[in-house]
Amino acid sequence: MKNQKKSSLPTNRLHKKNRSKIILLFLLPLMVLILVAAIYFARLYATAQNAVDLSYHTLERENKIEVNPLKETTSILLMGIDDNKSRDLGSARADSLIYLTINPNKHIVNMVSIPRDTYTSIIYEEQLYEKDKINSAYSLGEEQATIESVENLLNVPIHYYATFNFDAFLEIIDALDGIEVDVPITFSEQNAEGVMDQIYLEKGLQTLNGEEALALARTRKIDNDVKRGERQQLLIQAITKKALKVGSITKYSDAITAVGKNMRTDIRFKDMLGIAQTGLDGKYEFESYVFDWTDFELNGASMVEVYPDSLEFISHRLRVSLGLDATDERDEPDFMFQTNGLSTYYSN
C-alpha cells in the first residue's frame, strides 16, 4: 500500500506536466499567429499612414466646411487625370469627375458623374472665367479650380478631394487581383500607353485586370460620355466590394502603396481611416444619379449641355443627402433601374 501511494505522486505530477505541455503546444502557435497578425497590421497601418502622408496636399479654401466622417455625411470629389508616366501628355485635364456623399449612419453613398464635356462656368479663386468644358478647369487651376467649378455647378459643398492618375487605377485593381464586372458589350480599345486595339473584351460577367478595367472606363465607342460616367461608377463600386472582402486583406499593402504613389488628396489619414471604419459597421448601398442632357458644337468642339431641371433635381437630392435641404416626397425620381446592384435614378 505504501509503495503504491509513493508511486502515485510522481505519476500525478507527470500527468500534470504532460497536460501542461499539450496546452502549451496549442497555445504557442496561437500566440505566434496573434503576434504575427499584430506585426502585420501594425506594418499595414504604418504603410497606409505613410502613403496618405506622402499624398497629402492641402488647398487654400476659405469656405471649406469641417466635418466628422464618423458621424456626419461627408462629400468627396474624385478626379481622374488623363495622364500618366507612359502617356506624358504634359498638361492634364480631369478626364473623370465623380461627386459622392457618404452617410455613415444610414450606410448610403450617393454618386453622380459629371460629363467631362459639360459646358459650364469655370471658377478659380472666386473669379468667373469664360464658360468652357468643365474638365478644362484642371488645366487652369488644378484641384482648386475644379472644386470651385463643381461646387458652382452642383450648388453643393465639397469637403474633400482625391485626385488619381491612370497608374493608380491600374495598380490598385491589379493589387486586388482584378475586379468582377459585367461588361455590357464586346469591344476593343487602346491600352494604357495609347496603342490602339490592344485590349479586347467580350460581353458578360468576368474578372478584369487593371488594363481591361481602364479600357472599359475610358472607351467612348460603345455609347456616350454620360454612359461612360455610369461605367466608371460601377467600377468604383466593384473596387470597393473587392477591397472589403476578407480574401483581399493580404493585398491591401500593395494597393495602399499604389494609391500613395499616384494620388493627391486633402483627406488626412485619421479622417480616411474614419471613413473606412464606417464601412465595417455595415454594407453600403450605392445610389447613382444620371443627368438628362444633349450635345452641341461650339467653335468646332463638342459640348454637353445638362438640362436645367435635371441639374436642379440632382443638386437637390445631393443637398438632401448632406442635410442641407429638406426631404420632399414629391421629389422622387420618375423611374429607377438597377445595374449590378447600383441603383440609377433618372429625372425627366
XYZ file of C-alpha atoms in Angstrom:
348
model
C 0.000 0.000 0.000
C 2.808 2.399 0.915
C 4.707 1.618 -2.267
C 1.591 2.264 -4.322
C 0.981 5.528 -2.519
C 4.539 6.725 -3.089
C 4.471 5.853 -6.766
C 1.149 7.683 -7.383
C 2.556 11.141 -6.581
C 5.149 11.223 -9.375
C 2.523 9.830 -11.751
C 0.106 12.687 -10.969
C 2.896 15.191 -11.401
C 3.797 13.536 -14.690
C 0.188 13.761 -15.930
C 0.020 17.420 -14.950
C 3.328 18.059 -16.673
C 2.130 16.305 -19.834
C -1.138 18.248 -19.782
C 0.870 21.484 -19.463
C 2.964 20.501 -22.475
C -0.159 19.722 -24.506
C -1.769 23.053 -23.566
C 1.484 24.846 -24.373
C 1.652 23.129 -27.760
C -1.789 24.560 -28.591
C -1.115 27.992 -27.093
C 2.256 28.603 -28.718
C 1.009 28.516 -32.350
C -1.947 30.690 -31.336
C 0.336 33.188 -29.623
C 2.638 33.210 -32.656
C -0.316 33.827 -35.002
C -1.576 36.677 -32.824
C 1.920 38.182 -32.699
C 2.417 37.851 -36.470
C -1.015 39.349 -37.115
C -0.275 42.248 -34.773
C 3.040 42.921 -36.537
C 1.400 42.611 -39.968
C -1.418 45.015 -39.188
C 0.982 47.409 -37.473
C 3.075 47.435 -40.650
C -0.044 47.756 -42.790
C -1.195 50.682 -40.646
C 2.244 52.296 -40.966
C 2.250 51.709 -44.728
C -1.173 53.277 -45.088
C -0.287 56.266 -42.923
C 2.944 56.838 -44.818
C 1.177 56.588 -48.203
C -1.525 59.075 -47.214
C 1.002 61.440 -45.649
C 3.034 61.453 -48.872
C -0.058 62.160 -50.982
C -1.458 64.877 -48.684
C -1.839 68.240 -50.414
C -3.899 70.975 -48.801
C -5.614 73.777 -50.707
C -6.277 77.400 -49.807
C -10.032 77.171 -49.367
C -11.632 79.911 -47.299
C -15.116 78.364 -47.387
C -14.147 74.777 -46.580
C -16.572 73.118 -44.129
C -15.132 70.851 -41.429
C -16.990 67.553 -40.871
C -16.646 64.432 -38.718
C -16.648 61.483 -41.193
C -17.620 59.034 -38.421
C -20.819 60.890 -37.571
C -21.648 63.277 -40.416
C -22.326 62.842 -44.119
C -19.116 63.635 -45.989
C -18.714 64.740 -49.606
C -15.717 63.886 -51.795
C -14.838 64.911 -55.335
C -12.925 62.192 -57.192
C -10.835 63.423 -60.104
C -9.308 61.062 -62.658
C -6.493 62.701 -64.605
C -5.958 61.696 -68.237
C -2.205 61.358 -67.888
C 0.465 59.023 -66.544
C 4.198 58.360 -66.947
C 3.728 56.422 -70.183
C 1.431 58.954 -71.859
C 3.325 62.019 -70.535
C 0.881 64.480 -72.075
C 2.475 67.461 -70.353
C -0.810 69.159 -69.469
C -3.604 67.260 -67.807
C -7.375 67.614 -67.784
C -9.864 65.953 -65.468
C -10.961 63.020 -67.603
C -13.304 61.742 -64.888
C -15.250 63.724 -62.286
C -17.372 61.899 -59.703
C -19.038 63.680 -56.806
C -20.166 61.468 -53.942
C -21.618 61.766 -50.453
C -21.042 59.136 -47.754
C -23.620 58.788 -44.987
C -22.023 56.745 -42.136
C -25.310 56.448 -40.223
C -27.585 55.151 -42.989
C -24.708 53.499 -44.920
C -25.655 55.151 -48.200
C -23.324 56.518 -50.867
C -24.833 58.964 -53.381
C -22.886 59.405 -56.613
C -23.118 61.476 -59.761
C -20.711 61.522 -62.689
C -20.197 64.899 -64.310
C -19.611 64.524 -68.060
C -16.169 65.929 -68.819
C -17.531 67.971 -71.755
C -20.190 69.696 -69.624
C -20.428 73.333 -70.722
C -20.381 75.482 -67.598
C -18.842 78.456 -65.833
C -15.211 77.990 -64.823
C -14.426 79.443 -61.386
C -10.926 79.912 -59.987
C -10.032 81.758 -56.786
C -13.624 83.021 -56.706
C -13.223 84.682 -60.111
C -15.541 83.856 -63.001
C -13.828 82.861 -66.252
C -15.397 82.195 -69.645
C -17.650 79.169 -69.968
C -15.912 76.021 -71.190
C -15.825 72.257 -70.753
C -15.663 71.535 -67.043
C -12.597 69.330 -67.455
C -10.651 72.419 -68.618
C -10.809 73.811 -65.067
C -7.971 71.479 -64.058
C -5.700 72.960 -66.713
C -6.426 76.419 -65.326
C -6.012 75.832 -61.605
C -5.836 72.092 -60.953
C -7.862 70.894 -57.924
C -8.641 74.393 -56.684
C -10.342 75.493 -59.915
C -12.068 72.142 -60.427
C -13.537 72.128 -56.916
C -14.799 75.700 -57.209
C -16.325 74.996 -60.631
C -18.072 71.794 -59.474
C -19.389 73.477 -56.323
C -20.796 76.254 -58.518
C -22.353 73.798 -60.986
C -23.980 71.454 -58.440
C -24.622 74.015 -55.683
C -23.093 71.676 -53.089
C -20.065 71.834 -50.795
C -17.017 69.654 -51.350
C -15.470 68.585 -48.050
C -12.557 66.626 -49.517
C -10.985 65.808 -52.859
C -8.877 62.921 -54.177
C -7.041 63.085 -57.496
C -5.820 59.912 -59.215
C -3.949 59.281 -62.436
C -4.265 56.194 -64.613
C -1.332 54.456 -62.920
C -3.285 54.386 -59.640
C -6.327 52.897 -61.364
C -4.253 50.129 -62.945
C -2.132 49.276 -59.922
C -4.978 49.247 -57.368
C -7.022 46.777 -59.419
C -4.009 44.571 -60.143
C -3.060 44.642 -56.443
C -6.546 43.303 -55.656
C -6.142 40.539 -58.287
C -8.793 42.108 -60.508
C -12.449 43.062 -60.087
C -15.661 41.377 -61.225
C -17.627 43.444 -63.766
C -20.500 42.778 -66.159
C -19.129 44.089 -69.475
C -22.108 45.498 -71.445
C -20.830 44.825 -74.970
C -17.972 43.230 -76.919
C -15.420 45.839 -77.974
C -11.715 46.632 -78.466
C -9.864 49.630 -77.044
C -6.403 51.149 -76.670
C -4.138 50.164 -73.779
C -2.754 52.449 -71.073
C 0.071 53.599 -73.385
C -2.412 54.715 -76.033
C -1.730 51.885 -78.532
C -4.983 51.194 -80.371
C -6.911 47.889 -80.301
C -4.666 46.228 -77.720
C -7.479 45.402 -75.276
C -10.318 43.105 -76.368
C -13.283 42.420 -74.086
C -16.298 40.231 -74.680
C -19.764 40.911 -73.305
C -20.620 39.281 -69.971
C -19.701 38.955 -66.297
C -15.961 38.455 -65.849
C -12.901 39.385 -63.809
C -10.980 42.329 -65.284
C -7.369 43.252 -64.627
C -6.211 46.858 -64.406
C -5.654 47.366 -68.150
C -9.037 45.844 -69.033
C -10.924 47.839 -66.402
C -9.241 51.028 -67.607
C -10.303 50.262 -71.187
C -13.910 49.825 -70.027
C -13.748 53.078 -68.057
C -12.240 55.099 -70.905
C -13.951 53.829 -74.044
C -16.429 56.101 -75.808
C -17.018 53.751 -78.747
C -19.884 51.775 -77.247
C -22.156 54.614 -76.060
C -21.556 58.212 -74.934
C -19.887 60.415 -72.337
C -22.730 60.130 -69.822
C -22.859 56.325 -70.065
C -19.097 56.382 -69.693
C -19.593 58.074 -66.331
C -22.048 55.354 -65.313
C -19.474 52.670 -66.117
C -16.885 54.468 -64.016
C -19.279 54.477 -61.065
C -19.830 50.725 -61.490
C -16.067 50.188 -61.471
C -15.717 52.204 -58.261
C -18.368 50.012 -56.669
C -16.611 46.852 -57.900
C -13.278 48.039 -56.449
C -14.973 48.821 -53.115
C -16.650 45.405 -52.947
C -13.399 43.580 -53.738
C -11.388 45.589 -51.215
C -13.865 44.782 -48.431
C -13.543 41.028 -48.995
C -11.501 39.192 -46.372
C -9.623 37.376 -49.135
C -8.149 40.669 -50.314
C -6.662 41.632 -46.966
C -3.141 40.482 -47.877
C -3.354 42.710 -50.965
C -4.013 45.899 -49.037
C -0.356 46.822 -48.651
C 0.254 46.787 -52.435
C -2.997 48.650 -53.082
C -2.170 51.301 -50.478
C 1.309 51.750 -51.934
C -0.187 52.158 -55.416
C -2.591 54.809 -54.123
C 0.133 56.708 -52.313
C 2.329 56.950 -55.414
C -0.462 58.127 -57.689
C -2.844 60.154 -55.543
C -3.130 63.704 -54.262
C -5.683 64.473 -51.552
C -6.541 66.755 -48.653
C -8.014 63.894 -46.619
C -5.867 63.349 -43.543
C -5.067 59.790 -42.511
C -7.271 59.835 -39.385
C -10.256 61.036 -41.456
C -9.611 58.489 -44.197
C -9.397 55.760 -41.565
C -12.639 57.006 -40.013
C -14.439 56.821 -43.362
C -13.098 53.302 -43.924
C -14.158 52.177 -40.437
C -17.768 53.135 -41.094
C -17.797 50.511 -43.856
C -17.016 47.803 -41.315
C -20.233 48.521 -39.410
C -22.477 47.551 -42.306
C -22.701 47.194 -46.070
C -23.059 50.440 -48.005
C -25.768 50.916 -50.605
C -24.878 52.911 -53.730
C -27.325 55.341 -55.308
C -26.259 56.800 -58.642
C -27.778 59.819 -60.402
C -27.626 60.483 -64.135
C -28.141 63.826 -65.861
C -30.544 64.423 -68.721
C -28.504 66.120 -71.404
C -27.945 66.988 -75.030
C -24.850 67.769 -77.070
C -23.950 70.700 -79.301
C -20.923 72.136 -81.073
C -19.163 75.362 -80.151
C -16.263 76.635 -82.249
C -15.817 73.145 -83.658
C -15.706 71.465 -80.247
C -18.317 69.021 -78.913
C -20.034 70.181 -75.719
C -22.555 68.628 -73.315
C -25.496 70.698 -72.114
C -27.114 69.423 -68.922
C -30.834 70.232 -68.820
C -31.579 72.776 -66.057
C -34.438 70.780 -64.486
C -32.261 67.655 -64.324
C -29.409 69.635 -62.775
C -31.772 71.195 -60.231
C -33.279 67.829 -59.296
C -29.934 66.071 -58.795
C -28.494 69.059 -56.943
C -31.464 68.943 -54.572
C -31.091 65.198 -53.962
C -27.399 65.635 -53.146
C -28.203 68.522 -50.816
C -30.823 66.357 -49.108
C -28.202 63.657 -48.563
C -25.994 66.301 -46.906
C -28.845 67.582 -44.747
C -28.852 70.969 -46.489
C -32.373 70.674 -47.991
C -35.497 69.160 -46.517
C -36.716 65.857 -47.964
C -39.743 66.229 -50.222
C -41.647 63.096 -51.289
C -42.694 64.908 -54.465
C -39.035 64.930 -55.493
C -38.915 61.186 -56.045
C -37.380 60.293 -59.447
C -39.670 59.345 -62.333
C -38.133 55.900 -62.646
C -35.218 53.813 -61.472
C -33.388 50.715 -62.565
C -30.565 48.659 -61.070
C -27.395 47.510 -62.783
C -25.169 45.111 -60.841
C -26.703 46.350 -57.597
C -26.169 50.008 -58.461
C -29.401 51.994 -58.259
C -29.545 54.588 -61.041
C -32.032 57.447 -60.885
C -33.346 59.494 -63.768
C -35.428 62.671 -63.785
C -37.411 63.996 -66.706
